[in-house]
mmCIF file of C-alpha atoms in Angstrom:
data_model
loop_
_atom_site.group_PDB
_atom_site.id
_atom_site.type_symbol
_atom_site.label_atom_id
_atom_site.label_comp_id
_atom_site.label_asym_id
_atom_site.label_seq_id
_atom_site.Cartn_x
_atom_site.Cartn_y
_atom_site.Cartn_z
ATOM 1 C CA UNK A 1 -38.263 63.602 -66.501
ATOM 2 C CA UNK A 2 -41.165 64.259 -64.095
ATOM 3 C CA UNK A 3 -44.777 63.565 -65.306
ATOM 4 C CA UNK A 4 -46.630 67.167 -65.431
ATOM 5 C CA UNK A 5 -49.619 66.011 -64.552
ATOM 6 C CA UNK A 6 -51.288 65.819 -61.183
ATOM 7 C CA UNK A 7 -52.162 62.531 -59.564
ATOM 8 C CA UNK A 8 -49.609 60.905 -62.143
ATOM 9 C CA UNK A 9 -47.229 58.657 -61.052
ATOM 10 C CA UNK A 10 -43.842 58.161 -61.961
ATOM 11 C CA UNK A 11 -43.274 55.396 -64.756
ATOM 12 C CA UNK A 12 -41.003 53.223 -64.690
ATOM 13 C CA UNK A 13 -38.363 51.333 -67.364
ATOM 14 C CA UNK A 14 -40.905 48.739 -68.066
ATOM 15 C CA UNK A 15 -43.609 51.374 -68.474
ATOM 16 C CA UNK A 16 -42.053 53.160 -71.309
ATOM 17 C CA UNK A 17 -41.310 50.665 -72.999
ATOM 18 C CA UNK A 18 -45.321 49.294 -73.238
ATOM 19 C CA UNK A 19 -46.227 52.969 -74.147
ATOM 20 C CA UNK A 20 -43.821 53.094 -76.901
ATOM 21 C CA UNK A 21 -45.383 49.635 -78.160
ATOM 22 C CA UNK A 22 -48.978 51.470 -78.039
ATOM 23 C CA UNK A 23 -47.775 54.142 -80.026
ATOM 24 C CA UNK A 24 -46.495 52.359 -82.782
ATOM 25 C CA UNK A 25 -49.215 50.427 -83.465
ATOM 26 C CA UNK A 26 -51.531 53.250 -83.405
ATOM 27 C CA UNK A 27 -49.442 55.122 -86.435
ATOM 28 C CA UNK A 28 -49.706 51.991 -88.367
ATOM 29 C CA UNK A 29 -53.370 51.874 -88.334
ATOM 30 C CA UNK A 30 -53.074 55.847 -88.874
ATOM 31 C CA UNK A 31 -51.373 54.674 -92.624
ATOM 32 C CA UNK A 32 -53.689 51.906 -93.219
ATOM 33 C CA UNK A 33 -56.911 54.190 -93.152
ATOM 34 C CA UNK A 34 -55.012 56.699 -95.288
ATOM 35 C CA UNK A 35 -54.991 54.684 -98.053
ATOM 36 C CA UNK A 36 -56.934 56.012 -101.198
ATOM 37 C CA UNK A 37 -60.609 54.122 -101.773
ATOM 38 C CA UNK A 38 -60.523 51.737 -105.000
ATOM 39 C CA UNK A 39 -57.107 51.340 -104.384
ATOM 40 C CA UNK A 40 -55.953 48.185 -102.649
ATOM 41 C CA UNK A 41 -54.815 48.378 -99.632
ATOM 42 C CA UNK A 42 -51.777 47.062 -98.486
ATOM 43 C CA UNK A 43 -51.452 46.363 -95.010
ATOM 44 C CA UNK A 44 -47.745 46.660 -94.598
ATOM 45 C CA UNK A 45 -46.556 44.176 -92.566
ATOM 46 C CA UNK A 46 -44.872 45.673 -89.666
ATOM 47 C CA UNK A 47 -42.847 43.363 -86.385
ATOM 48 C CA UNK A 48 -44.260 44.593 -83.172
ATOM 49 C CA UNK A 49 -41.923 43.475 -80.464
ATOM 50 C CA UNK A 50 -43.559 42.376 -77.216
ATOM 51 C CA UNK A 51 -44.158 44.248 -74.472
ATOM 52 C CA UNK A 52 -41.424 42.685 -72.208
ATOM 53 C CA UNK A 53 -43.671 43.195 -68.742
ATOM 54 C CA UNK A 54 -46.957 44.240 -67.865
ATOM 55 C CA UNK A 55 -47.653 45.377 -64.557
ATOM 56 C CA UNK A 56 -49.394 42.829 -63.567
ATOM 57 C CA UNK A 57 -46.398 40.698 -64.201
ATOM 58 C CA UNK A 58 -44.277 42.804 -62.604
ATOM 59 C CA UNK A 59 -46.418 42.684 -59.517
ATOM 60 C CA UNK A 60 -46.544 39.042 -59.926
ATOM 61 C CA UNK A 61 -43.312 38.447 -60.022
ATOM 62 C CA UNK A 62 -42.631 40.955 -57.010
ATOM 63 C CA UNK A 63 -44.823 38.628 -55.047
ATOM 64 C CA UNK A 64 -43.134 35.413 -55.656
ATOM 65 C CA UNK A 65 -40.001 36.766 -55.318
ATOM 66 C CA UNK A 66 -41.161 37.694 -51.453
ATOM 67 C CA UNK A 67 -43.188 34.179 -51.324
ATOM 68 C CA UNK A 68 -39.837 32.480 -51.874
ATOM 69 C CA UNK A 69 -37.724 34.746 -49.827
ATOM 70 C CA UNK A 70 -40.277 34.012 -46.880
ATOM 71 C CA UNK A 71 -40.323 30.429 -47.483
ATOM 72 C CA UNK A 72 -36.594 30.324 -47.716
ATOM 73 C CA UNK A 73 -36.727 32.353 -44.278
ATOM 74 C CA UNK A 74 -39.035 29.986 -42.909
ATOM 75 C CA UNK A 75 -37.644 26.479 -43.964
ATOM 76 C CA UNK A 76 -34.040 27.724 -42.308
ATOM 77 C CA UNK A 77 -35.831 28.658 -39.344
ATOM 78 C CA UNK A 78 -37.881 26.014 -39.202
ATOM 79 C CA UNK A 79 -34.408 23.843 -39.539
ATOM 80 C CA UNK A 80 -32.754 25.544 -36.804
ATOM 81 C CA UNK A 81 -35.401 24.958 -34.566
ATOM 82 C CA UNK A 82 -35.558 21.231 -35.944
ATOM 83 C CA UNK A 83 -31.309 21.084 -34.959
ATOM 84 C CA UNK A 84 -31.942 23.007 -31.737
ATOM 85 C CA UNK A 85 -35.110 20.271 -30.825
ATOM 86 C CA UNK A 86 -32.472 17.633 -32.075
ATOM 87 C CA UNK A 87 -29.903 18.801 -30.120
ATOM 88 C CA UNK A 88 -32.113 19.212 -26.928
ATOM 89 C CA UNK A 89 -33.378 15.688 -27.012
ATOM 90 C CA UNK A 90 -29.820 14.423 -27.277
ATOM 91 C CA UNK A 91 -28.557 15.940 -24.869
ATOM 92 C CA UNK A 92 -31.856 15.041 -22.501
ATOM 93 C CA UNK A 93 -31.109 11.313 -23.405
ATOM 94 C CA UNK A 94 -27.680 11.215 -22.298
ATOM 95 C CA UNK A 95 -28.196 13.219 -19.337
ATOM 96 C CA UNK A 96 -30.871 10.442 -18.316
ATOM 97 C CA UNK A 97 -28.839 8.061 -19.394
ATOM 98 C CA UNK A 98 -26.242 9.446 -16.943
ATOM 99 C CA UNK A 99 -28.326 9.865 -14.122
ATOM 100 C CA UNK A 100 -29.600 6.218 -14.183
ATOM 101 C CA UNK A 101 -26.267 4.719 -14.355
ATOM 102 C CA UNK A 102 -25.408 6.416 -11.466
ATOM 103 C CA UNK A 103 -28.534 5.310 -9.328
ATOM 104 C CA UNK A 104 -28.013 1.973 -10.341
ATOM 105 C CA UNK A 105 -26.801 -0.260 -7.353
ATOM 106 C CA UNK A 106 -23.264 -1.721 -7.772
ATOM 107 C CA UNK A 107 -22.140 -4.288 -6.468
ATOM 108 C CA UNK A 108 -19.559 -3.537 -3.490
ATOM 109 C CA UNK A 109 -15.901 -4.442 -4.555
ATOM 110 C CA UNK A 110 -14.625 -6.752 -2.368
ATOM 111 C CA UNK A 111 -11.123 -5.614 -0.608
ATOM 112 C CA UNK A 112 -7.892 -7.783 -1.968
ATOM 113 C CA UNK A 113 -7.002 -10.429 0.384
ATOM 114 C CA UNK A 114 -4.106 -9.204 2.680
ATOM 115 C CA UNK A 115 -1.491 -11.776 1.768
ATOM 116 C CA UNK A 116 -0.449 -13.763 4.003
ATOM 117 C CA UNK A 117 2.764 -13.501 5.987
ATOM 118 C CA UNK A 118 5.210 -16.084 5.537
ATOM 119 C CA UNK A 119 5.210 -19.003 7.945
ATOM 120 C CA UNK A 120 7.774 -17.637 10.820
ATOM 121 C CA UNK A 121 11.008 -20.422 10.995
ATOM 122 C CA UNK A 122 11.264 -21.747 14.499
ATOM 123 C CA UNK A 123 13.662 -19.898 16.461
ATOM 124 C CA UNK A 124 16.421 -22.123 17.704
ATOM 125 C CA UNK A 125 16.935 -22.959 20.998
ATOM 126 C CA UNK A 126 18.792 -20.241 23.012
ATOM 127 C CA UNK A 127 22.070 -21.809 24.292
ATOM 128 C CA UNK A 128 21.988 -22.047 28.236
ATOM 129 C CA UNK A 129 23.333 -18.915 29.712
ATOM 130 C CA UNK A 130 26.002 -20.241 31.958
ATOM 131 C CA UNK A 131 25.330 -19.115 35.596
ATOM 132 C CA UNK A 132 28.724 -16.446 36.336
ATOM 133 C CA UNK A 133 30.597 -17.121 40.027
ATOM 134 C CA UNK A 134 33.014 -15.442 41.690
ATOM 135 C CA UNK A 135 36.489 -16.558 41.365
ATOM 136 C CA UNK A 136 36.702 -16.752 45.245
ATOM 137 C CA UNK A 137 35.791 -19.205 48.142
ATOM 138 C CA UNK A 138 32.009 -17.554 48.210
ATOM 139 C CA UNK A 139 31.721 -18.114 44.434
ATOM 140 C CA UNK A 140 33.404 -21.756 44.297
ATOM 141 C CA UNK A 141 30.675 -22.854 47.182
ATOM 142 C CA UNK A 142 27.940 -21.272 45.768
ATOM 143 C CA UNK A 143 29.273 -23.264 42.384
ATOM 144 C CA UNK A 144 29.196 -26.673 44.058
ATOM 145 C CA UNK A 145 26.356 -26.083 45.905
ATOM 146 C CA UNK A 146 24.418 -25.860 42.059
ATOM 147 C CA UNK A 147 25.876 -29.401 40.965
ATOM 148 C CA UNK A 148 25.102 -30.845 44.052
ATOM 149 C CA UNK A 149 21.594 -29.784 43.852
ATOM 150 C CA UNK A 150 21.457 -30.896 40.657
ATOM 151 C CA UNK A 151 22.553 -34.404 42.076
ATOM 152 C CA UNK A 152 20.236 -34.417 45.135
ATOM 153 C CA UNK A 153 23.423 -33.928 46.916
ATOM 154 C CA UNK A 154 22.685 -32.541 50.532
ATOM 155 C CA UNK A 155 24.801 -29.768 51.320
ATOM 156 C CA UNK A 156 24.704 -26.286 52.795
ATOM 157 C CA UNK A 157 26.453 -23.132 52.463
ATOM 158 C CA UNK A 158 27.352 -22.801 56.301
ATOM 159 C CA UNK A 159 28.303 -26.281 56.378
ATOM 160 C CA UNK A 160 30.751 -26.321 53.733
ATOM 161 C CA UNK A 161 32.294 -23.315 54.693
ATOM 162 C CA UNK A 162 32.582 -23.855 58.344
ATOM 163 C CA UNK A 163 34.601 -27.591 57.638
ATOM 164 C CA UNK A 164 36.891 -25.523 54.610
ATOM 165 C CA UNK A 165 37.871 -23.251 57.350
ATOM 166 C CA UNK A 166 39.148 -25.865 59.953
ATOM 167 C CA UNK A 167 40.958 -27.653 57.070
ATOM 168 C CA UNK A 168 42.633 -25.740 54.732
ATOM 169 C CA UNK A 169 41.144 -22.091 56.123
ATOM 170 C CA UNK A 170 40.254 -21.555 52.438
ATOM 171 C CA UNK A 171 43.617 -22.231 50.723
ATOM 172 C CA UNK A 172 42.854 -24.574 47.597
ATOM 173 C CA UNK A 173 46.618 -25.510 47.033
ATOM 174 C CA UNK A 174 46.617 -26.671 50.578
ATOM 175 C CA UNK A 175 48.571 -30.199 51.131
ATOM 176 C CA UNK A 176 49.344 -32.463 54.382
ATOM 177 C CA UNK A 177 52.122 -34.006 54.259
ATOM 178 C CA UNK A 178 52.681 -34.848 58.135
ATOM 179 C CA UNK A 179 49.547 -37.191 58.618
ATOM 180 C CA UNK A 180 49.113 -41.252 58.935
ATOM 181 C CA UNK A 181 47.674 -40.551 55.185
ATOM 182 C CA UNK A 182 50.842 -38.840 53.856
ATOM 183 C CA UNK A 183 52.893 -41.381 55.686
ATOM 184 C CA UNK A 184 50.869 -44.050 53.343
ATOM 185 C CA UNK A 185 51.273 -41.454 50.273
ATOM 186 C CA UNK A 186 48.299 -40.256 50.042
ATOM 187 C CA UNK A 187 48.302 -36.825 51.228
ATOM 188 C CA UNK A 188 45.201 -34.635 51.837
ATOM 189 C CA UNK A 189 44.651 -32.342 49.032
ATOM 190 C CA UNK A 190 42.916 -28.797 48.438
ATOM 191 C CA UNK A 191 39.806 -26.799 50.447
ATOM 192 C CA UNK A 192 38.656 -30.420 52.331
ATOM 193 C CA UNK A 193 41.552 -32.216 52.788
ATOM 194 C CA UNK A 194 40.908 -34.994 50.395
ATOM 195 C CA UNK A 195 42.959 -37.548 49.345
ATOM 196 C CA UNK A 196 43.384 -38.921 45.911
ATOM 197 C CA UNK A 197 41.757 -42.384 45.929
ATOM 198 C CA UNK A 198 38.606 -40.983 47.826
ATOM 199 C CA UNK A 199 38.450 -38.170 45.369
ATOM 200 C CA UNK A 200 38.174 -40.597 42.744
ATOM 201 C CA UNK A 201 35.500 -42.507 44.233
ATOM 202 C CA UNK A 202 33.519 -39.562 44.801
ATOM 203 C CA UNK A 203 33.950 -37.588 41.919
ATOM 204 C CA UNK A 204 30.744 -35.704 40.827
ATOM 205 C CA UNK A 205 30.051 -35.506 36.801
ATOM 206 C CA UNK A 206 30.810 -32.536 35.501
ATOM 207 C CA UNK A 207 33.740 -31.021 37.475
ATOM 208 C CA UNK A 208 37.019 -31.414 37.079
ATOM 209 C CA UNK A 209 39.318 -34.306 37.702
ATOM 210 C CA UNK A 210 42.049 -32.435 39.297
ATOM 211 C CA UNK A 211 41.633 -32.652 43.325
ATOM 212 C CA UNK A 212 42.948 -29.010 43.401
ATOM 213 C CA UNK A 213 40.274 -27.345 41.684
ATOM 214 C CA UNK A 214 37.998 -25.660 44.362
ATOM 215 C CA UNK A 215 34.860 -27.241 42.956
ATOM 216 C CA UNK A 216 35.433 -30.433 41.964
ATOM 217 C CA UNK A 217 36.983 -30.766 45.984
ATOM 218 C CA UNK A 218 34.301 -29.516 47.579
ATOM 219 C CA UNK A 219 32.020 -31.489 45.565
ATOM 220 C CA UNK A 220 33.310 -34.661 45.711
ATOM 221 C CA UNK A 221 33.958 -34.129 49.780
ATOM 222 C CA UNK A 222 30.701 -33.053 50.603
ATOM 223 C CA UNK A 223 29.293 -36.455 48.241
ATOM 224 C CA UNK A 224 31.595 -38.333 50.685
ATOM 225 C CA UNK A 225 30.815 -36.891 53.384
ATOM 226 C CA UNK A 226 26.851 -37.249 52.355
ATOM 227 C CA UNK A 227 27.625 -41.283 52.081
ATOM 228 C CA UNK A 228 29.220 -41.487 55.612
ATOM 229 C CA UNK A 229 27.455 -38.866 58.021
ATOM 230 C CA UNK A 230 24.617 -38.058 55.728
ATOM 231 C CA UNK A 231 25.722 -34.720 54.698
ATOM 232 C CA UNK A 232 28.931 -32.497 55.226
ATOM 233 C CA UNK A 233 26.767 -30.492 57.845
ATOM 234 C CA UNK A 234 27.005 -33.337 60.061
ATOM 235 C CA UNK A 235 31.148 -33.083 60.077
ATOM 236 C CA UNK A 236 32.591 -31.464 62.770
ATOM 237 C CA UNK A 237 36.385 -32.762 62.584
ATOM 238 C CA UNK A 238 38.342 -34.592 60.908
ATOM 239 C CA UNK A 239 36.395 -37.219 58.301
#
């Protein structure tokens, strides 16, 4: 219901109920004058409940209410700025902490040894290559003409080839059986005509021992011939 008059404002719960207290306690006092002079009056004892809030309270209690709300408001934003401070510094501290680490001089690492090869085993010797001839009468001179050397034999290629010529014209299996020597039984043998018991004597060491092979003959000849004329250059006919 709506107050009818002007200016007044609209009560509330709490209002009514203080009015309704006011009004009660005005009738009893009503009763209490009504009472007949001479006559003892009885002041009927009457329970007046208490007005439950005044305005005052109420607008008491509607301030702390807002007090509390604010300070509530304010303590958890005074917290999250206290975490976001927190969290600031933190993260300050380790980004420092960061920074000097890595401006910190280190100390170079040192590169790993290369390891060392295993001592090389000595190669062993290379056999000697043995020198290839002909199988002919330029290889078998050019043969004998390397062991002589070897012997400080004098000899030379034109000399040993120009005295095979005149005796056996280059024929190792050559024989004489016609001369004073094959009379005696001693034949001339192979390239130089030589005949055993010489061959013997004059045998060079390292050829053969059979007066037919090319090289041993001309070797041992031309170390006969080396003992009697000086060298087989220096024979022009029969030796």
């Amino acid at each position: 219901m709506r107050s009818t008059t002007i200016g007044t404002a609209r009560l509330t719960k709490a209002h009514k109920l203080s009015a309704a207290g006011i009004t009660v306690a005005m009738g009893a006092a009503a009763v209490a004058m009504a009472v007949t002079p001479g006559q003892a009056a009885e002041t009927p004892s009457i329970a007046v409940q208490p007005v439950a809030w005044t305005t005052t309270d109420l607008g008491a209690h509607h301030h702390l209410t807002q007090q509390a709300k604010t300070t509530a408001a304010d303590a958890a934003d005074a917290k999250k700025k206290a975490d976001a401070a927190a969290k600031a510094k933190a993260d300050k501290a380790r980004a420092d902490k960061q920074a000097a680490s890595r401006s910190q001089a280190r100390t170079p690492v040192k590169p790993a040894a290369p390891a060392k090869p295993a001592p090389a085993k000595p190669a062993a010797p290379a056999a000697p290559v043995k020198k290839a001839y002909a199988d002919n009468l330029d290889g078998w001179i050019k043969e004998s003409l390397d062991i002589l050397k070897s012997k400080n034999i004098p000899a030379s290629y034109e000399g040993i080839k120009r005295n095979v010529m005149r005796e056996s014209t280059g024929n190792p299996r050559a024989i004489n059986d016609w001369d004073i020597n094959a009379a005696n039984g001693v034949p001339s043998k192979g390239l130089l005509q030589i005949i055993d018991p010489t061959f013997k004597a004059y045998h060079v060491e390292g050829t053969s021992w059979d007066p037919y092979d090319p090289v041993a003959n001309i070797t041992a000849s031309c170390n006969y011939a080396a003992d009697k004329y000086g060298s087989m250059d220096n024979v022009n006919s029969a030796y």
